[in-house]
Amino acid sequence: MEETVGVTGANKPVENERVFAWWDYPVFALLSGLAVLSIWHFATYWVSGGDWVEYPVTFTILSLLLGTKIGIIEAGWFSLPRMRKPIPRVARPGWKVAAVTTFVPGAESLEMLEETVKALVAMEYRHDTWVLDEDDDTSVKALCRRLGATHFSRKNRPEYQAREGHLQAKTRYGNYNSWLREVGFARYEIVAAFDTDHMPDPVFLSEVLGYFEDSKVGYVQAAQAYYNQRASFIARGAAEEDYVACSSVQMAAYAMGVTVIKGSHSTHRVAAFKDVGGFAPHEADDLMTMLLYLACGWSGVYVPKILARGLTPVDWTGYLRQQLRWARSVLDVKFRVYPKVFQRLPPGARICGALHGLYYLQGLWTATGISLMTFMLMCGTVPRVISFAGLPPLAVLIGVLQVCELYRQRFFLDWRNEWGFHWRAAVLRFAKWPFLVWALFEALTNRKVPFRVTMKTDGSVRQRLLLLPHGLVVGVIVSAWAIGMAAGRPIPPLLHLWAAIIVLASCAVILSGEMRFPPPYDRALSGEISKRPAKQKTNET
């Protein structure tokens, strides 16, 4: 019988179980031993040439780049045995529940909203469905009447159109908070919030409501997934980037008392909303709301099941703008909000909060690596470790880490459709690094940017967002290369190869900007999610 661990709480505490089966422990121990040996083997080669004496600056920067990358990989690896998942609980009848989505006419498709509202209404547990319409659109009102949802708009309500704060105009959180103050706080106990493109399974509410029997549970988060990930290689790559985060990372963080809220869909206790004032007034309202919950003593539950699917961007414009917004907002929370609530957070949340957001610093690491390579090409100051002699120990290290990664994929939530080498995600990570650097600059300088809805399906035009940053990379590397060659610098063959790979990769992503991507929202794709007919019901008005 598997060991269970209870989450502290009154009434009916949530019980958790280990994710590892008995046989995972010897496999994990074996692979961990191989990983440690391969790292030691490579490190022995790395320090054997004495480069820290002859090339102290260059060698130190290279070592920090490699060491940080390996350290992050291993931190995720050694968190696997900690993973926990909650034992399923039956939802008792009687909760006063609202399923809510927001809508911005012109920025989001009415056809897409229709499919989402159908799915919301069709959820099995008794609930009301609300559409929060920023424009008080007559077509949206008619759609709500036809499908059995209730319409709300703050358009002509100046008290809900603040310039900043919880009720800020033209923001997602301002839209939700206006509805909470007008309706939600007084009428409901539980609110399930969905992005316009995320359609829940009929059993969504039945799967998450049972955990609210623990009176300290303020929110429940299910996995984030997408139904259009096969629409383009960008859509598939963006989905691949979430596989690890929504499986092993979330389950390990949950074991430490931290369930990261995903804004695409999440379920909240209204009492917890009242405690923190509703959705936090920030572009990363989901992350900031989570920190406020934890600081106020509320806990969260992570349900590692795919209970809803939505859209991910299919083209470069949608993807890069989304990543820029996410990176800027997460880093801003990390720099300005996290230090203010640090002392009020439980120990596990302090650790996770320090680590969260490191992913968005990878642009800085890539920029540092390319800058260092440019310097070495131009000046010929190249440590001896950059040679073909280092490829065998490096290949062994990469091979062992890849085997570990394939084993970690066993814990993916949809393993049969998600396993693999995920080369598309690697392409996207390389393509977006200049935008992550820009996001870091905006976060550090506290640059204010108007809130924008991510355009996830606009593939009708060619996008040239990649031309300037990656064209600049190609120009700088080729110029440094030419200067070094003309000056007769001693450039080892491996550095030539490294430079050629970066130049070709940058040229490839530039050319990909000329591709035509899929048309806007496809009803056929969404139909695979909402196959059951909508239950016609009339909500209380």
Coordinates of C-alpha atoms in Angstrom, one line a residue:
M1 CA 0.0 0.0 0.0
E2 CA 1.4 3.4 -1.0
E3 CA 2.2 5.9 1.7
T4 CA -0.2 8.8 2.0
V5 CA 0.6 12.2 3.5
G6 CA -2.2 14.6 4.7
V7 CA -2.3 18.3 3.9
T8 CA -2.9 20.3 7.0
G9 CA -6.5 21.6 7.1
A10 CA -9.7 21.5 9.1
N11 CA -12.8 19.4 8.4
K12 CA -11.7 16.9 5.7
P13 CA -7.9 17.4 5.0
V14 CA -6.8 16.6 1.5
E15 CA -4.8 13.3 1.3
N16 CA -1.9 12.9 -1.1
E17 CA -0.1 9.8 -2.5
R18 CA 3.3 9.3 -3.9
V19 CA 3.7 9.4 -7.7
F20 CA 6.6 6.9 -7.7
A21 CA 5.8 3.3 -7.9
W22 CA 8.0 0.9 -5.9
W23 CA 10.1 0.1 -9.0
D24 CA 10.8 3.7 -9.8
Y25 CA 13.2 4.0 -6.9
P26 CA 15.9 1.6 -8.1
V27 CA 15.6 2.9 -11.7
F28 CA 15.9 6.5 -10.4
A29 CA 18.9 5.5 -8.2
L30 CA 20.6 3.9 -11.2
L31 CA 20.0 6.8 -13.5
S32 CA 21.1 9.3 -10.8
G33 CA 24.3 7.4 -10.4
L34 CA 25.0 7.5 -14.1
A35 CA 24.2 11.2 -14.2
V36 CA 26.6 12.0 -11.4
L37 CA 29.4 9.9 -13.0
S38 CA 28.9 11.5 -16.4
I39 CA 29.0 15.0 -14.8
W40 CA 32.2 14.0 -12.9
H41 CA 33.8 12.6 -16.0
F42 CA 33.1 15.8 -18.0
A43 CA 34.1 18.1 -15.2
T44 CA 37.4 16.2 -14.9
Y45 CA 38.2 16.9 -18.5
W46 CA 37.0 20.5 -18.2
V47 CA 39.4 21.4 -15.4
S48 CA 42.3 19.2 -16.6
G49 CA 43.9 21.8 -19.0
G50 CA 44.5 24.5 -16.5
D51 CA 42.6 27.1 -18.5
W52 CA 41.5 29.0 -15.4
V53 CA 45.1 30.2 -15.2
E54 CA 45.7 31.2 -18.8
Y55 CA 42.2 32.3 -19.7
P56 CA 40.6 33.2 -16.3
V57 CA 37.7 35.4 -17.5
T58 CA 36.7 33.4 -20.6
F59 CA 37.0 30.1 -18.8
T60 CA 35.0 31.3 -15.8
I61 CA 32.1 32.6 -17.9
L62 CA 32.0 29.3 -19.9
S63 CA 32.1 27.3 -16.6
L64 CA 29.3 29.4 -15.1
L65 CA 27.1 28.9 -18.2
L66 CA 27.6 25.2 -18.3
G67 CA 27.4 24.8 -14.6
T68 CA 24.1 26.7 -14.3
K69 CA 22.5 24.7 -17.2
I70 CA 23.5 21.4 -15.7
G71 CA 22.5 22.5 -12.2
I72 CA 19.0 23.5 -13.3
I73 CA 18.5 20.1 -15.1
E74 CA 19.7 18.2 -12.0
A75 CA 17.5 20.2 -9.6
G76 CA 14.5 19.2 -11.6
W77 CA 15.7 15.6 -11.8
F78 CA 16.3 15.2 -8.1
S79 CA 12.9 16.7 -7.3
L80 CA 11.1 13.7 -8.9
P81 CA 10.9 11.5 -5.8
R82 CA 9.1 14.3 -4.0
M83 CA 6.2 14.3 -6.4
R84 CA 2.7 13.9 -4.9
K85 CA -0.8 13.9 -6.3
P86 CA -4.1 14.3 -4.4
I87 CA -6.3 11.3 -3.8
P88 CA -9.5 11.9 -5.8
R89 CA -12.5 13.1 -3.8
V90 CA -16.2 13.0 -4.6
A91 CA -17.8 16.5 -4.9
R92 CA -20.7 16.8 -2.5
P93 CA -23.8 18.4 -3.9
G94 CA -24.9 21.9 -2.9
W95 CA -21.9 24.1 -3.7
K96 CA -23.0 27.4 -5.2
V97 CA -20.7 27.4 -8.3
A98 CA -20.2 29.9 -11.1
A99 CA -18.2 29.0 -14.3
V100 CA -17.0 32.3 -15.7
T101 CA -15.2 33.4 -18.9
T102 CA -14.2 36.8 -20.2
F103 CA -14.6 38.1 -23.8
V104 CA -13.1 41.0 -25.7
P105 CA -15.0 41.5 -29.0
G106 CA -12.7 42.1 -31.9
A107 CA -9.7 40.5 -30.2
E108 CA -11.4 37.1 -29.7
S109 CA -13.6 35.1 -32.0
L110 CA -17.4 34.9 -31.3
E111 CA -17.3 31.5 -32.8
M112 CA -14.7 30.4 -30.4
L113 CA -16.7 31.9 -27.5
E114 CA -19.7 29.9 -28.6
E115 CA -17.9 26.6 -28.4
T116 CA -16.4 27.5 -25.0
V117 CA -19.8 28.6 -23.5
K118 CA -21.3 25.3 -24.8
A119 CA -18.6 23.4 -22.9
L120 CA -19.1 25.5 -19.8
V121 CA -22.8 25.0 -19.7
A122 CA -22.4 21.3 -20.4
M123 CA -20.4 20.6 -17.2
E124 CA -22.1 18.0 -15.1
Y125 CA -22.1 19.6 -11.6
R126 CA -25.0 22.1 -11.1
H127 CA -23.6 25.6 -11.7
D128 CA -24.3 29.0 -13.4
T129 CA -22.3 30.1 -16.5
W130 CA -21.3 33.7 -16.9
V131 CA -19.7 35.6 -19.8
L132 CA -18.0 38.8 -18.8
D133 CA -18.2 41.0 -22.0
E134 CA -15.9 44.0 -22.1
D135 CA -17.9 45.6 -24.9
D136 CA -21.6 44.9 -24.0
D137 CA -22.0 43.4 -27.4
T138 CA -25.5 42.6 -28.6
S139 CA -24.2 39.4 -30.4
V140 CA -22.7 38.1 -27.2
K141 CA -25.9 38.8 -25.3
A142 CA -27.9 36.9 -27.9
L143 CA -25.4 34.0 -27.7
C144 CA -25.7 33.8 -23.9
R145 CA -29.5 33.8 -24.1
R146 CA -29.5 31.0 -26.7
L147 CA -27.0 28.8 -24.8
G148 CA -28.2 29.3 -21.3
A149 CA -25.5 31.6 -19.9
T150 CA -25.7 34.9 -18.2
H151 CA -24.2 38.1 -19.6
F152 CA -22.4 40.8 -17.6
S153 CA -20.6 43.9 -18.8
R154 CA -18.9 46.8 -17.0
K155 CA -18.7 48.9 -20.1
N156 CA -21.1 51.6 -19.0
R157 CA -20.2 51.4 -15.3
P158 CA -17.6 54.1 -14.5
E159 CA -17.1 52.7 -11.0
Y160 CA -15.6 49.6 -12.6
Q161 CA -13.3 51.5 -15.0
A162 CA -10.4 52.6 -12.8
R163 CA -7.1 53.8 -14.3
E164 CA -5.2 51.3 -12.1
G165 CA -5.7 48.8 -9.3
H166 CA -8.1 45.9 -9.0
L167 CA -10.7 47.4 -11.3
Q168 CA -8.4 48.7 -14.0
A169 CA -10.1 49.2 -17.3
K170 CA -9.2 47.0 -20.3
T171 CA -7.6 44.2 -18.2
R172 CA -8.7 40.7 -17.5
Y173 CA -8.3 41.0 -13.8
G174 CA -10.4 44.2 -13.8
N175 CA -13.1 42.4 -15.7
Y176 CA -13.2 39.5 -13.2
N177 CA -13.0 41.8 -10.2
S178 CA -15.9 44.0 -11.4
W179 CA -18.1 40.9 -11.7
L180 CA -17.0 39.6 -8.3
R181 CA -18.0 42.9 -6.6
E182 CA -21.2 43.1 -8.5
V183 CA -22.3 39.5 -8.3
G184 CA -19.7 36.9 -7.4
F185 CA -18.9 37.7 -3.8
A186 CA -22.5 37.8 -2.7
R187 CA -23.9 34.9 -4.7
Y188 CA -21.3 32.1 -5.0
E189 CA -19.0 29.9 -2.9
I190 CA -16.8 28.7 -5.8
V191 CA -15.7 30.4 -9.0
A192 CA -14.2 28.4 -11.9
A193 CA -12.4 30.9 -14.2
F194 CA -11.7 30.0 -17.8
D195 CA -10.0 31.8 -20.7
T196 CA -12.2 32.3 -23.7
D197 CA -10.4 29.6 -25.7
H198 CA -10.2 26.9 -22.9
M199 CA -13.0 24.4 -23.0
P200 CA -13.6 22.1 -20.0
D201 CA -14.5 18.4 -20.0
P202 CA -18.0 17.7 -18.7
V203 CA -16.5 16.3 -15.5
F204 CA -14.3 19.3 -14.7
L205 CA -16.2 20.6 -11.7
S206 CA -16.9 17.1 -10.4
E207 CA -13.1 16.4 -10.4
V208 CA -12.0 19.6 -8.5
L209 CA -14.8 20.6 -6.1
G210 CA -14.3 17.7 -3.6
Y211 CA -11.0 19.2 -2.5
F212 CA -12.7 22.3 -1.2
E213 CA -14.0 20.2 1.7
D214 CA -10.7 21.1 3.3
S215 CA -11.5 24.5 4.6
K216 CA -7.9 25.7 4.1
V217 CA -7.9 25.0 0.3
G218 CA -8.4 28.3 -1.4
Y219 CA -7.9 27.2 -5.0
V220 CA -7.6 24.1 -7.2
Q221 CA -5.5 23.9 -10.4
A222 CA -5.8 21.3 -13.1
A223 CA -3.3 20.8 -15.9
Q224 CA -3.0 23.1 -18.8
A225 CA -3.2 21.5 -22.2
Y226 CA -4.1 22.4 -25.8
Y227 CA -6.3 21.0 -28.5
N228 CA -4.7 22.7 -31.5
Q229 CA -1.1 21.6 -30.9
R230 CA -1.0 19.9 -34.2
A231 CA -1.9 23.0 -36.2
S232 CA 1.7 24.0 -36.8
F233 CA 5.2 23.3 -35.6
I234 CA 5.0 26.5 -33.5
A235 CA 1.8 25.3 -31.8
R236 CA 3.4 21.8 -31.1
G237 CA 6.6 23.4 -29.8
A238 CA 4.7 25.7 -27.5
A239 CA 2.7 22.7 -26.2
E240 CA 5.9 20.7 -25.7
E241 CA 7.3 23.5 -23.5
D242 CA 4.5 22.8 -21.0
Y243 CA 4.7 19.0 -20.8
V244 CA 7.3 19.0 -18.0
A245 CA 5.9 22.1 -16.2
C246 CA 2.4 20.6 -16.0
S247 CA 3.6 17.1 -14.8
S248 CA 6.7 16.6 -12.7
V249 CA 7.4 20.3 -11.9
Q250 CA 3.8 21.0 -10.7
M251 CA 3.6 17.7 -8.7
A252 CA 6.9 18.4 -7.0
A253 CA 6.0 22.0 -6.2
Y254 CA 2.6 20.8 -4.9
A255 CA 4.5 18.4 -2.5
M256 CA 6.3 21.5 -1.2
G257 CA 3.0 23.3 -0.6
V258 CA 3.0 25.4 -3.8
T259 CA 0.5 24.9 -6.5
V260 CA 1.2 27.4 -9.3
I261 CA -2.0 28.9 -10.7
K262 CA -2.4 28.9 -14.5
G263 CA -4.6 31.8 -15.8
S264 CA -6.0 29.7 -18.6
H265 CA -8.4 27.9 -16.1
S266 CA -8.4 27.7 -12.3
T267 CA -11.0 27.2 -9.5
H268 CA -11.2 29.4 -6.5
R269 CA -13.0 29.6 -3.1
V270 CA -14.9 32.9 -3.0
A271 CA -13.8 33.4 0.7
A272 CA -10.2 33.2 -0.5
F273 CA -10.9 35.7 -3.2
K274 CA -12.4 38.1 -0.6
D275 CA -9.3 37.7 1.5
V276 CA -7.0 38.9 -1.2
G277 CA -9.4 41.3 -2.9
G278 CA -10.0 39.2 -6.0
F279 CA -7.6 38.6 -8.9
A280 CA -4.4 40.5 -8.2
P281 CA -3.9 43.8 -10.2
H282 CA -0.9 42.7 -12.3
E283 CA -0.3 41.4 -15.8
A284 CA 0.7 38.1 -14.1
D285 CA -2.4 38.1 -12.1
D286 CA -2.4 34.3 -11.7
L287 CA 1.1 34.2 -10.2
M288 CA 0.6 37.2 -8.0
T289 CA -2.8 35.9 -6.8
M290 CA -1.1 32.6 -5.8
L291 CA 1.5 34.4 -3.8
L292 CA -1.1 36.4 -2.0
Y293 CA -3.1 33.3 -1.2
L294 CA -0.1 31.6 0.3
A295 CA 0.8 34.7 2.3
C296 CA -2.7 34.8 3.7
G297 CA -2.6 31.1 4.8
W298 CA -4.6 29.5 2.0
S299 CA -3.3 26.4 0.3
G300 CA -3.8 25.1 -3.2
V301 CA -4.3 21.6 -4.7
Y302 CA -2.9 20.5 -8.0
V303 CA -4.9 17.9 -9.9
P304 CA -2.6 16.2 -12.5
K305 CA -5.3 15.5 -15.0
I306 CA -6.2 17.2 -18.3
L307 CA -9.7 18.4 -17.6
A308 CA -9.7 21.3 -20.1
R309 CA -7.9 22.2 -23.3
G310 CA -7.4 25.5 -25.1
L311 CA -5.5 27.2 -27.8
T312 CA -1.8 27.9 -28.1
P313 CA -0.4 30.3 -30.6
V314 CA 0.1 28.9 -34.1
D315 CA 2.4 31.6 -35.6
W316 CA 5.5 33.6 -34.6
T317 CA 3.7 36.8 -33.9
G318 CA 1.3 35.3 -31.4
Y319 CA 3.9 33.1 -29.8
L320 CA 6.6 35.7 -29.4
R321 CA 4.3 38.4 -28.1
Q322 CA 2.9 35.9 -25.6
Q323 CA 6.3 34.9 -24.4
L324 CA 7.4 38.5 -24.1
R325 CA 4.4 39.4 -22.0
W326 CA 4.7 36.3 -19.8
A327 CA 8.4 36.8 -19.3
R328 CA 8.1 40.5 -18.5
S329 CA 5.2 39.9 -16.0
V330 CA 6.7 36.9 -14.2
L331 CA 10.1 38.7 -13.8
D332 CA 8.4 41.8 -12.5
V333 CA 6.6 39.7 -9.9
K334 CA 9.9 38.1 -9.0
F335 CA 11.8 41.4 -8.7
R336 CA 9.1 43.6 -7.0
V337 CA 6.3 41.5 -5.5
Y338 CA 8.1 38.4 -4.2
P339 CA 10.5 40.3 -1.8
K340 CA 7.5 42.1 -0.2
V341 CA 5.6 38.8 0.7
F342 CA 8.7 36.6 1.3
Q343 CA 8.4 36.7 5.1
R344 CA 4.8 35.7 5.1
L345 CA 5.2 32.7 2.9
P346 CA 5.6 29.1 4.1
P347 CA 9.1 27.6 3.8
G348 CA 8.3 25.6 0.7
A349 CA 6.9 28.6 -1.1
R350 CA 10.0 30.6 -0.3
I351 CA 12.1 28.0 -2.1
C352 CA 9.8 27.6 -5.1
G353 CA 9.4 31.4 -5.3
A354 CA 13.1 31.9 -5.6
L355 CA 13.4 29.3 -8.3
H356 CA 10.2 30.3 -10.2
G357 CA 11.0 32.4 -13.2
L358 CA 14.5 31.2 -13.8
Y359 CA 13.3 29.8 -17.1
Y360 CA 12.8 33.3 -18.4
L361 CA 16.5 34.1 -17.7
Q362 CA 17.6 31.7 -20.4
G363 CA 17.7 34.6 -22.9
L364 CA 20.4 36.2 -20.8
W365 CA 22.4 33.0 -20.8
T366 CA 22.1 32.6 -24.5
A367 CA 23.1 36.2 -25.1
T368 CA 26.1 35.8 -22.8
G369 CA 27.2 32.6 -24.7
I370 CA 26.9 34.2 -28.1
S371 CA 28.7 37.4 -26.9
L372 CA 31.5 35.2 -25.5
M373 CA 31.7 33.3 -28.8
T374 CA 31.9 36.6 -30.8
F375 CA 34.7 37.8 -28.5
M376 CA 36.7 34.6 -29.0
L377 CA 36.2 34.6 -32.8
M378 CA 37.5 38.2 -33.0
C379 CA 40.4 38.0 -30.5
G380 CA 41.4 34.4 -30.7
T381 CA 41.4 34.1 -26.9
V382 CA 40.0 30.5 -26.8
P383 CA 40.4 28.1 -23.8
R384 CA 41.9 24.7 -24.8
V385 CA 38.8 22.9 -23.5
I386 CA 37.0 24.1 -26.7
S387 CA 38.4 21.3 -28.9
F388 CA 37.2 18.0 -30.4
A389 CA 38.9 16.2 -27.5
G390 CA 36.1 17.3 -25.3
L391 CA 33.3 15.9 -27.5
P392 CA 33.4 12.3 -26.2
P393 CA 32.9 13.2 -22.5
L394 CA 30.3 15.9 -23.5
A395 CA 28.5 13.3 -25.7
V396 CA 28.4 10.8 -22.8
L397 CA 27.0 13.6 -20.5
I398 CA 24.3 14.6 -23.0
G399 CA 23.4 11.0 -23.7
V400 CA 22.9 10.2 -20.0
L401 CA 20.9 13.4 -19.4
Q402 CA 18.7 12.5 -22.4
V403 CA 18.0 9.0 -21.1
C404 CA 17.0 10.6 -17.7
E405 CA 14.7 13.0 -19.6
L406 CA 13.1 10.1 -21.5
Y407 CA 12.5 8.4 -18.1
R408 CA 11.0 11.6 -16.7
Q409 CA 8.6 11.6 -19.5
R410 CA 7.0 8.6 -17.9
F411 CA 5.2 11.1 -15.6
F412 CA 3.7 13.1 -18.5
L413 CA 0.0 13.4 -18.2
D414 CA -0.7 12.2 -21.7
W415 CA 2.4 10.1 -22.2
R416 CA 1.5 8.4 -25.4
N417 CA 1.0 11.7 -27.2
E418 CA 3.6 13.7 -25.5
W419 CA 6.8 11.6 -25.3
G420 CA 9.7 12.2 -27.7
F421 CA 12.8 14.4 -28.2
H422 CA 10.8 17.7 -28.5
W423 CA 13.0 19.3 -31.2
R424 CA 10.3 21.9 -31.9
A425 CA 10.5 23.2 -28.3
A426 CA 14.3 23.6 -28.8
V427 CA 13.7 25.6 -32.0
L428 CA 11.3 27.9 -30.2
R429 CA 13.7 28.4 -27.2
F430 CA 16.4 29.5 -29.6
A431 CA 14.1 31.7 -31.6
K432 CA 12.8 33.6 -28.7
W433 CA 15.9 34.3 -26.7
P434 CA 16.3 37.9 -27.9
F435 CA 12.7 38.6 -26.8
L436 CA 13.4 37.2 -23.3
V437 CA 16.4 39.5 -23.0
W438 CA 14.1 42.4 -23.9
A439 CA 11.6 41.2 -21.4
L440 CA 14.3 41.2 -18.7
F441 CA 15.2 44.8 -19.7
E442 CA 11.6 45.9 -19.4
A443 CA 11.2 44.2 -16.0
L444 CA 14.3 45.7 -14.6
T445 CA 13.4 49.2 -15.8
N446 CA 9.8 48.8 -14.7
R447 CA 8.5 49.7 -18.2
K448 CA 4.7 49.9 -18.3
V449 CA 3.1 48.2 -21.3
P450 CA -0.7 48.2 -22.0
F451 CA -2.4 44.9 -21.5
R452 CA -3.1 43.0 -24.7
V453 CA -5.0 39.8 -25.4
T454 CA -2.7 37.2 -27.0
M455 CA -3.7 36.6 -30.6
K456 CA -3.3 32.9 -30.8
T457 CA -4.8 32.2 -34.2
D458 CA -3.8 35.0 -36.5
G459 CA -1.8 33.2 -39.2
S460 CA -2.9 35.2 -42.2
V461 CA 0.2 37.3 -42.8
R462 CA 3.9 36.8 -42.9
Q463 CA 5.7 37.8 -39.7
R464 CA 9.1 39.5 -39.6
L465 CA 9.6 39.8 -35.9
L466 CA 12.6 37.5 -36.0
L467 CA 14.4 39.4 -38.8
L468 CA 15.9 42.2 -36.8
P469 CA 17.2 40.4 -33.7
H470 CA 18.5 37.2 -35.5
G471 CA 19.7 39.2 -38.5
L472 CA 21.7 41.3 -36.1
V473 CA 23.1 38.1 -34.5
V474 CA 24.2 36.8 -37.9
G475 CA 25.8 40.1 -38.8
V476 CA 27.7 40.4 -35.6
I477 CA 29.0 36.8 -35.7
V478 CA 30.0 36.9 -39.3
S479 CA 31.8 40.3 -38.8
A480 CA 33.7 39.0 -35.8
W481 CA 34.5 35.8 -37.7
A482 CA 35.9 37.9 -40.6
I483 CA 37.9 40.1 -38.3
G484 CA 39.5 37.2 -36.6
M485 CA 40.3 35.4 -39.8
A486 CA 41.8 38.5 -41.4
A487 CA 44.0 39.1 -38.3
G488 CA 45.2 35.5 -38.4
R489 CA 43.8 34.6 -34.9
P490 CA 44.2 31.0 -33.8
I491 CA 40.6 29.8 -33.9
P492 CA 40.1 26.1 -33.2
P493 CA 37.9 24.0 -35.6
L494 CA 35.3 23.4 -32.9
L495 CA 34.7 27.2 -32.5
H496 CA 34.3 27.5 -36.2
L497 CA 31.7 24.7 -36.0
W498 CA 29.9 26.4 -33.1
A499 CA 29.7 29.7 -34.9
A500 CA 28.4 28.0 -38.1
I501 CA 25.6 26.3 -36.2
I502 CA 24.5 29.5 -34.6
V503 CA 24.5 31.4 -37.9
L504 CA 22.6 28.7 -39.7
A505 CA 20.1 28.4 -36.9
S506 CA 19.5 32.1 -36.9
C507 CA 19.1 32.1 -40.7
A508 CA 16.6 29.2 -40.4
V509 CA 14.3 31.0 -37.9
I510 CA 14.4 34.1 -40.0
L511 CA 13.3 32.2 -43.1
S512 CA 10.6 30.5 -41.0
G513 CA 9.0 33.9 -40.6
E514 CA 8.1 33.8 -44.3
M515 CA 6.0 30.7 -43.8
R516 CA 2.2 30.8 -44.0
F517 CA 0.5 29.5 -40.9
P518 CA -2.9 28.0 -40.4
P519 CA -6.1 30.1 -40.6
P520 CA -7.9 31.4 -37.5
Y521 CA -9.8 29.3 -35.0
D522 CA -10.9 25.9 -36.4
R523 CA -14.3 24.8 -35.2
A524 CA -13.6 21.2 -36.2
L525 CA -10.6 21.0 -33.8
S526 CA -12.6 22.4 -30.9
G527 CA -15.4 20.0 -31.7
E528 CA -13.2 17.1 -30.5
I529 CA -13.3 18.6 -27.0
S530 CA -16.9 19.5 -26.7
K531 CA -18.6 16.5 -28.2
R532 CA -21.5 16.4 -25.8
P533 CA -24.4 18.7 -26.5
A534 CA -24.8 21.7 -24.3
K535 CA -27.4 21.4 -21.5
Q536 CA -29.9 24.2 -22.0
K537 CA -30.5 25.9 -18.7
T538 CA -31.7 29.3 -17.6
N539 CA -29.4 31.0 -15.1
E540 CA -30.6 33.2 -12.3
T541 CA -30.4 36.9 -13.4

